[in-house]
Coordinates of C-alpha atoms in Angstrom, one line a residue:
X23 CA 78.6 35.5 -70.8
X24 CA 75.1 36.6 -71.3
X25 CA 72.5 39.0 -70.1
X26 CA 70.2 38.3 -67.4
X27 CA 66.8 37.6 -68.3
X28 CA 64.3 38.3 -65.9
X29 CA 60.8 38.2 -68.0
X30 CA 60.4 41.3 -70.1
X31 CA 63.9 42.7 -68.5
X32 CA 67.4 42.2 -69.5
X33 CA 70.3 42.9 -67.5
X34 CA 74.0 43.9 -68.1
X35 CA 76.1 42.5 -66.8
X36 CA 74.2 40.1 -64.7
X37 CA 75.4 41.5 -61.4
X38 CA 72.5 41.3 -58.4
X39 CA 73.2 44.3 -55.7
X40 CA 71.7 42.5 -53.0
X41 CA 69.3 44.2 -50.5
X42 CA 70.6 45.2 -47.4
X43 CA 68.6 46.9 -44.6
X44 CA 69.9 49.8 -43.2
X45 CA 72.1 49.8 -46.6
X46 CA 71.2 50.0 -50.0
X47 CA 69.1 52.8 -49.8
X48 CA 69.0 55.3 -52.6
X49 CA 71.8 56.8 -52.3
X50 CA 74.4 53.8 -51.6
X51 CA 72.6 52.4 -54.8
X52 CA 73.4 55.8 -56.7
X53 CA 77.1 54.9 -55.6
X54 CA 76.9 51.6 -57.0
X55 CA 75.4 52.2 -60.4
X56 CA 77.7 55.1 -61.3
X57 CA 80.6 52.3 -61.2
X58 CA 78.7 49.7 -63.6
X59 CA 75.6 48.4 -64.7
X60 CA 73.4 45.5 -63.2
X61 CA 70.3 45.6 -61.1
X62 CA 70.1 47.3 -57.6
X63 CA 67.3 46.2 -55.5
X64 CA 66.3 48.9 -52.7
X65 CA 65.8 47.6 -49.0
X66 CA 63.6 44.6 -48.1
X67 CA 60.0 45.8 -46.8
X68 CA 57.3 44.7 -45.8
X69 CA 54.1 44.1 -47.3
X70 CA 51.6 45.0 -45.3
X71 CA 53.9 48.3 -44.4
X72 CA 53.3 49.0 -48.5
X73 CA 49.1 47.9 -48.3
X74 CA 48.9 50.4 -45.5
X75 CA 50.8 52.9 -47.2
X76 CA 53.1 53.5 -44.2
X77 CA 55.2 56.5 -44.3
X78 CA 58.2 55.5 -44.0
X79 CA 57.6 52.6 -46.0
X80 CA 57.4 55.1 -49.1
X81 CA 60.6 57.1 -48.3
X82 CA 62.3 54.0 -48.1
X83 CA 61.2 52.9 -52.3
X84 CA 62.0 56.5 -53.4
X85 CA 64.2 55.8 -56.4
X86 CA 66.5 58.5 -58.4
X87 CA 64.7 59.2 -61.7
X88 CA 67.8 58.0 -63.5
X89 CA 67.5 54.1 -61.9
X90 CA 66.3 51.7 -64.2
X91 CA 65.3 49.5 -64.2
X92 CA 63.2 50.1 -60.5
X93 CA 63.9 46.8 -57.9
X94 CA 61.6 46.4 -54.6
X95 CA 62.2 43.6 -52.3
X96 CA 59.3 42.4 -50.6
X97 CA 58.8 40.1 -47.3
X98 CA 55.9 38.6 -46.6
X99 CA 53.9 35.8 -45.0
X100 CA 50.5 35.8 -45.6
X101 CA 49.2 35.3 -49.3
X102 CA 46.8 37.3 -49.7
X103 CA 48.8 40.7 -48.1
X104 CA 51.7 39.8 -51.1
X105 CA 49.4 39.7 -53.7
X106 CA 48.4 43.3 -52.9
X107 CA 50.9 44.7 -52.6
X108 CA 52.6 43.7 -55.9
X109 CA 49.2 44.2 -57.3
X110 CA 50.2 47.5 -55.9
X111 CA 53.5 48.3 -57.3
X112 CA 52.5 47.0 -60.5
X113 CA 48.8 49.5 -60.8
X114 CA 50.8 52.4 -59.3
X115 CA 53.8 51.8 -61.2
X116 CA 56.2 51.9 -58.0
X117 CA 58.5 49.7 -59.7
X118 CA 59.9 47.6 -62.2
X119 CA 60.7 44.3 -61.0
X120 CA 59.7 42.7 -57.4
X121 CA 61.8 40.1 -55.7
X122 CA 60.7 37.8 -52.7
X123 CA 62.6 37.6 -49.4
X124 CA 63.2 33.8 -48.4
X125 CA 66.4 34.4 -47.2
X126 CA 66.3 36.3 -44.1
X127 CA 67.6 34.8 -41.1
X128 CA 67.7 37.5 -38.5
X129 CA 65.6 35.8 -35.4
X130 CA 63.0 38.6 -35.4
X131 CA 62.0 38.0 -38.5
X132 CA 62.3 33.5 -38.6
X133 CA 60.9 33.3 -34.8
X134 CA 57.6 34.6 -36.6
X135 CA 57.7 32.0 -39.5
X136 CA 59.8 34.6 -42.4
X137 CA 62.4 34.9 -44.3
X138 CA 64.7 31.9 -44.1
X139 CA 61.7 30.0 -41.8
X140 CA 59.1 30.1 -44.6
X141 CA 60.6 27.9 -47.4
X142 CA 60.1 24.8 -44.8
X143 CA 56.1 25.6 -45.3
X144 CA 56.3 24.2 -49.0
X145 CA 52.3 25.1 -49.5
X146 CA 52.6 27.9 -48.2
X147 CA 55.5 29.5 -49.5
X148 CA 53.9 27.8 -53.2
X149 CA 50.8 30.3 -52.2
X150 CA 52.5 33.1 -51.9
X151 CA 54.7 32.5 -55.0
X152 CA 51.5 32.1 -56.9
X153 CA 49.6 35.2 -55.1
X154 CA 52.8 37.4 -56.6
X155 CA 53.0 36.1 -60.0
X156 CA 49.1 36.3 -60.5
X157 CA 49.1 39.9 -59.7
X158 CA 52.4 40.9 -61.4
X159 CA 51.0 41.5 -64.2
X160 CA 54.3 42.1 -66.8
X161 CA 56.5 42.5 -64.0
X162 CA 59.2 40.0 -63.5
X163 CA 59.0 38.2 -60.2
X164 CA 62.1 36.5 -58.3
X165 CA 63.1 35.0 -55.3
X166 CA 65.8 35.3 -53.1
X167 CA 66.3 31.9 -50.5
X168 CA 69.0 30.1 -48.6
X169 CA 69.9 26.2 -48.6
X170 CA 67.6 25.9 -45.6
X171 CA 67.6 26.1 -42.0
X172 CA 70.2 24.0 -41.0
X173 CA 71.6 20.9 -42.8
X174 CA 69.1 18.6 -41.0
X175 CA 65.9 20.6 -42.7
X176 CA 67.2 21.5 -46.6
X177 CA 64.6 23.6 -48.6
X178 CA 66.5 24.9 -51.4
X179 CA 66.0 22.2 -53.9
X180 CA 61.8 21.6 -53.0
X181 CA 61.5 25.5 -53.1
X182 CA 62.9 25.5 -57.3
X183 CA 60.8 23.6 -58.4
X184 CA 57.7 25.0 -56.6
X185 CA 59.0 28.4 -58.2
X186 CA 59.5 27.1 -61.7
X187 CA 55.8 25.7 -61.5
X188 CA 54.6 29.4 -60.3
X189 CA 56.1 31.7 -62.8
X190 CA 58.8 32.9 -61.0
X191 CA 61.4 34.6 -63.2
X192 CA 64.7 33.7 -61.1
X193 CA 65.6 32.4 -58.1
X194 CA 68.9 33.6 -56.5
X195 CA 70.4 31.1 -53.7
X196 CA 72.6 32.4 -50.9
X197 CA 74.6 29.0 -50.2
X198 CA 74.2 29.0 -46.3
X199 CA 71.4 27.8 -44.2
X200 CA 69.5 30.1 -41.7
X201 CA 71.6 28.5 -38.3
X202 CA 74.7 29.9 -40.4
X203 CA 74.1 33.1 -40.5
X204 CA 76.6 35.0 -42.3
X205 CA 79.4 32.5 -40.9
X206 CA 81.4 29.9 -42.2
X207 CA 82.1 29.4 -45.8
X208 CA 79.1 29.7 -47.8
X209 CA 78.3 26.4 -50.5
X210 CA 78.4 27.0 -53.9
X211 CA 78.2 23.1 -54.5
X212 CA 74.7 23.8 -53.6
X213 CA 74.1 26.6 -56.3
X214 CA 75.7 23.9 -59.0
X215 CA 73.0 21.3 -57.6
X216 CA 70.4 24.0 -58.0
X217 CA 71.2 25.0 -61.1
X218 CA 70.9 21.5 -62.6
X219 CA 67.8 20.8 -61.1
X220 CA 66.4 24.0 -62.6
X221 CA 66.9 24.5 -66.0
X222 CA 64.2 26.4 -67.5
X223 CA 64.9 29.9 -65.7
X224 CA 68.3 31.8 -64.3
X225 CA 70.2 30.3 -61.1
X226 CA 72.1 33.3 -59.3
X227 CA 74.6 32.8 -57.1
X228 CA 75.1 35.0 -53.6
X229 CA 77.7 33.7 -50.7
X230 CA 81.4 35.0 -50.2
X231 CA 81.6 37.0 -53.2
X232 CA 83.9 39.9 -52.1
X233 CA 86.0 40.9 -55.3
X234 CA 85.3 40.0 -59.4
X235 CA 87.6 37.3 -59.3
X236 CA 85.0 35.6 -56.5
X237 CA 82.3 36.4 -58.9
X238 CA 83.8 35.4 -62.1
X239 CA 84.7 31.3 -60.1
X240 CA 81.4 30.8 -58.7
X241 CA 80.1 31.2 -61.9
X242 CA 82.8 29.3 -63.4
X243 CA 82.6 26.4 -60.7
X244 CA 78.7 26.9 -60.0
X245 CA 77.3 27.7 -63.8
X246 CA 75.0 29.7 -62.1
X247 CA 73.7 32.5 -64.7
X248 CA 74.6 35.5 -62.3
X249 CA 75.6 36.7 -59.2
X250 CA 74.2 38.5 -56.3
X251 CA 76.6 41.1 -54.0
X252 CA 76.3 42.0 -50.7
X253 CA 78.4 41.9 -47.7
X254 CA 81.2 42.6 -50.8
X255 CA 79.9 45.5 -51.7
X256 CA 80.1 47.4 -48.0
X257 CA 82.5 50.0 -47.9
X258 CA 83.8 49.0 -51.4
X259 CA 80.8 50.5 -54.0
X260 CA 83.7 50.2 -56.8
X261 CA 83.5 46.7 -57.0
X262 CA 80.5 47.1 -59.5
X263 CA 83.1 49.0 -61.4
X264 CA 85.6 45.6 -61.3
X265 CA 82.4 43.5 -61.9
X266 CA 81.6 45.0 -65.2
X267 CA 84.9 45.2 -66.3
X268 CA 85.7 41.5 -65.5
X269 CA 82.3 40.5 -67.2
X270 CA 83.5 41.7 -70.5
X271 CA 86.6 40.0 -69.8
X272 CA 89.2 43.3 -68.8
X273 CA 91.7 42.4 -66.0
X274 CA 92.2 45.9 -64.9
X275 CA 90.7 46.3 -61.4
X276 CA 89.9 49.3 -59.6
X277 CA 92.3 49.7 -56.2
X278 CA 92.0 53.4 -54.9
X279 CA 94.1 55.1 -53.1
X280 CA 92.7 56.7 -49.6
X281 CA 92.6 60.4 -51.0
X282 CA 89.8 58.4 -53.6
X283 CA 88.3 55.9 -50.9
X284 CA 87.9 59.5 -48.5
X285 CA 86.2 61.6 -51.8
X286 CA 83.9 58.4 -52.1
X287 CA 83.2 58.5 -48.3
X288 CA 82.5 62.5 -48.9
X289 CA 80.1 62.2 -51.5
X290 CA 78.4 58.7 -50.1
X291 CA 77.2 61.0 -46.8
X292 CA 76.8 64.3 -49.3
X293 CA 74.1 62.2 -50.9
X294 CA 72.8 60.6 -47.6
X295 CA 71.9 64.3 -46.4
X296 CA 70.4 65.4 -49.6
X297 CA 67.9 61.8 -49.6
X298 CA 67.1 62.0 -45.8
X299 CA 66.6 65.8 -45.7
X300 CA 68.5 65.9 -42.0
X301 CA 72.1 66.3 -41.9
X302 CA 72.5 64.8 -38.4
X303 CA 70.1 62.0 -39.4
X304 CA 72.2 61.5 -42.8
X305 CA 76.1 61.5 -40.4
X306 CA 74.8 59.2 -38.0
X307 CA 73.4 57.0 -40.6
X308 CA 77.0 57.1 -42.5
X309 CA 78.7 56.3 -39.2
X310 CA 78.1 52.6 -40.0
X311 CA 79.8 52.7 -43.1
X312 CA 83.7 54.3 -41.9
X313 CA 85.2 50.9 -40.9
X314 CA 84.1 49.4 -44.0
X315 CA 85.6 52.1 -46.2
X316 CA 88.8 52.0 -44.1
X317 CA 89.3 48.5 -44.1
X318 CA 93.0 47.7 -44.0
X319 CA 94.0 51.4 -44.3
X320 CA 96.8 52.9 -42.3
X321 CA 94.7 54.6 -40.3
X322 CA 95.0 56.5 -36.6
X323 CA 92.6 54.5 -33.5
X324 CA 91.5 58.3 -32.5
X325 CA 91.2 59.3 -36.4
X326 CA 89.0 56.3 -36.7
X327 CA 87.1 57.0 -34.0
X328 CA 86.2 60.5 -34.8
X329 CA 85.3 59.7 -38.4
X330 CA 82.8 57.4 -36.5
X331 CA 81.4 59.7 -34.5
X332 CA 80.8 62.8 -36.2
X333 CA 77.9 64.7 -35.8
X334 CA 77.9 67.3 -38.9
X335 CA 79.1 66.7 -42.3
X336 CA 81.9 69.6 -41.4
X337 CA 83.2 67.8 -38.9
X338 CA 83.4 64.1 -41.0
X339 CA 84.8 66.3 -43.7
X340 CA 87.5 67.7 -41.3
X341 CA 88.3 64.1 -40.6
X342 CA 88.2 62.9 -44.0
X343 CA 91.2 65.7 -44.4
X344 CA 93.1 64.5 -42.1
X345 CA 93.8 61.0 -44.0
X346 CA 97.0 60.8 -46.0
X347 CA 95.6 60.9 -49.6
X348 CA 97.9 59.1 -51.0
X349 CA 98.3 55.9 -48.9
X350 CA 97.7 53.3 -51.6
X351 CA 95.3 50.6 -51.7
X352 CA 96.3 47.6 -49.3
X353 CA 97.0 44.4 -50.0
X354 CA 94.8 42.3 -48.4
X355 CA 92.0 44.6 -48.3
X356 CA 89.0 42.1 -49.8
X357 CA 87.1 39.9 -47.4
X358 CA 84.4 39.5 -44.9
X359 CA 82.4 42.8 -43.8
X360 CA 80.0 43.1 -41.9
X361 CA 78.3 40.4 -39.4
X362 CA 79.8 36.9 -39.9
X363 CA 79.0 34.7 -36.8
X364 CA 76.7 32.0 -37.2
X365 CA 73.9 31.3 -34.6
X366 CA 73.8 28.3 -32.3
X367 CA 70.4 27.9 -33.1
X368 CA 67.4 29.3 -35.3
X369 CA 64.1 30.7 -33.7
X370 CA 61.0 29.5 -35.1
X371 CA 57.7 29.4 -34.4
X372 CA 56.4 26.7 -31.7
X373 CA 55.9 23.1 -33.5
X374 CA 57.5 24.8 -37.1
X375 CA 58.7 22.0 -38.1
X376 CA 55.9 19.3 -37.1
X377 CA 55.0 19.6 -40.9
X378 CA 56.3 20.7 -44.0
X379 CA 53.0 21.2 -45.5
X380 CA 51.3 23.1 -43.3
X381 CA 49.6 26.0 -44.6
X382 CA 48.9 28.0 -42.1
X383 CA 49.1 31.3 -42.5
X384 CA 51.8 33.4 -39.4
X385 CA 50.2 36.0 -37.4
X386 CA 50.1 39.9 -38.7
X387 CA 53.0 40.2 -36.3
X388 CA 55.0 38.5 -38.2
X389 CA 55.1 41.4 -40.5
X390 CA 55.6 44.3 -38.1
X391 CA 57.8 47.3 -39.0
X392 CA 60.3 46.0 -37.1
X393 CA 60.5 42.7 -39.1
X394 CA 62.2 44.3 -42.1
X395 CA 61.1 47.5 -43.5

């Protein structure tokens, strides 16, 4: 197995933390590096939130002075705003690498023309590509995309090649199309078929990866030159730890026992309260995280809920001490987390699909702070 290349940047082992909004903010990315090595992209956000130097935009790139290399996600529709902004990050030095959302399918963010929408616009989304790589300077662009938006309207293979011919570094595929959601099983047949169609830069792999063994098959079965974690990694930040270890070929997997899994929840909202400067802010934002974290535990319905509702770090603590520490790790305990119905339908823009070519630009809307960071 070999390290990821992306342009000037090599990664070991060529694990992909995947960005999750609401999730793999500094902190959650502090839990996963101390387990094992790879790349840890920070939440998706917007362009023009980062041109107009929004606020909260800037707390939300904060990165420890110990994570290298630095990984912003970017989404964008309009050209001209992505070229400034990674013009941005690469004159201000706000981070190391920038990756491009194609992926997206939440209906906020596709009814505008984003995310998993855009692809389908093949000059547009080659204009953007283009805008990002021209103002990169040294730093490595890649893009993250899914098969399409539904099996009738398939982008994945069109959308290679365009990035091949625009300088983009890697392209990471999630192996389900925008009407899927995060349901069903996700296709790695279609990261094999992207992989052979694009040879001259890394193929990562995302979909249904929840445990090494996942990771080590799909790129066993796929060839794909990495993979991409995200849904796996909820409530289960060790699994960079198993990752590592199974990419230079140990067996020996991490399983903790609760008393561990309860220490990790500990210091998980410890660190939440020291980024966000707001204890109740910090607990409420953990709250999301319990059910992942007890996943297949033995664990008490009124235990469960008050872990899921506390207010102070005391009172999760209390909770946390109330778990038998040494329940052992559960069989069964891998799988899906987090949202996993599909949708019956995506939203798009009026007349989207009339034509693929089409290079109109969306409205500003379609990069409001609501639309992903």
């Amino acid at each position: 197995m070999e390290s990821l290349k992306l342009g000037s940047l090599e990664v070991w082992p060529p694990i992909v933390l995947a960005p999750m909004a609401g999730i793999t903010n500094a902190p959650f990315r502090t839990l996963c590096r101390e387990q094992g090595g790879g790349l840890f992209v920070c939440e998706m956000i917007t362009t023009r939130a980062l041109v107009e130097r929004n606020a909260k935009t800037f707390k939300m790139i904060r990165f420890d002075p110990a994570e290298q290399p630095r990984s912003i996600q970017l989404y964008g529709v309009d050209p001209v705003t992505v070229g400034k902004a990674v013009r941005m990050i690469a004159d201000e030095d706000l981070a190391d690498h920038v990756d491009l959302n194609f992926g997206c399918p939440v209906p906020k963010v596709t009814r505008r023309g984003g995310g998993s929408a855009l692809p389908y616009k093949r000059n547009l989304l080659r204009a953007i590509l283009r805008e990002a790589v021209r103002n990169a300077g040294a730093l490595p662009v890649t893009m993250k995309m899914r098969k399409g938006i539904d099996d009738d309207h398939l982008t994945y293979l069109d959308a290679g090649r365009i990035a091949v011919e625009e300088g983009v570094s890697a392209i990471a595929l999630h192996g389900r199309t925008a009407v899927q959601h995060y349901g069903g099983t996700a296709d790695w047949e279609a990261i094999a078929r992207l992989k052979e169609a694009v040879t001259e830069i890394p193929v990562l792999g995302n979909g249904d990866v929840w445990s090494a063994a996942d990771a080590m098959r799909m790129m066993d079965e796929t060839g794909c030159d990495g993979v991409v974690v995200g849904r796996g990694c909820l409530g289960r930040p060790w699994l960079f730890r198993d990752l590592a270890a199974a990419c230079e070929g140990d067996r020996e997997r991490v399983r903790p026992s609760l008393g561990e899994v309860a220490a990790t929840m500990d210091r998980h909202a410890t660190l939440l309260a020291e980024c966000f400067d707001s204890e109740p802010h910090a607990v409420a934002d953990f709250r999301k995280h319990v059910g992942w974290y007890l996943k297949g535990f033995t664990v008490g319905s009124d235990l469960r809920r008050r872990l899921a509702t506390s207010v102070t770090l005391a009172d999760l603590r209390q909770g946390l001490s109330e778990l038998d520490p040494a329940q052992p790790w559960p069989e069964g305990a891998d799988g899906p987390r987090g949202k996993s119905n599909p949708r019956d339908r995506v939203h798009l823009p009026a007349g989207w699909l009339d034509d693929p070519y089409d290079l109109a630009v969306p409205g500003a809307d379609a990069e409001l702070d609501t639309s992903g960071g």
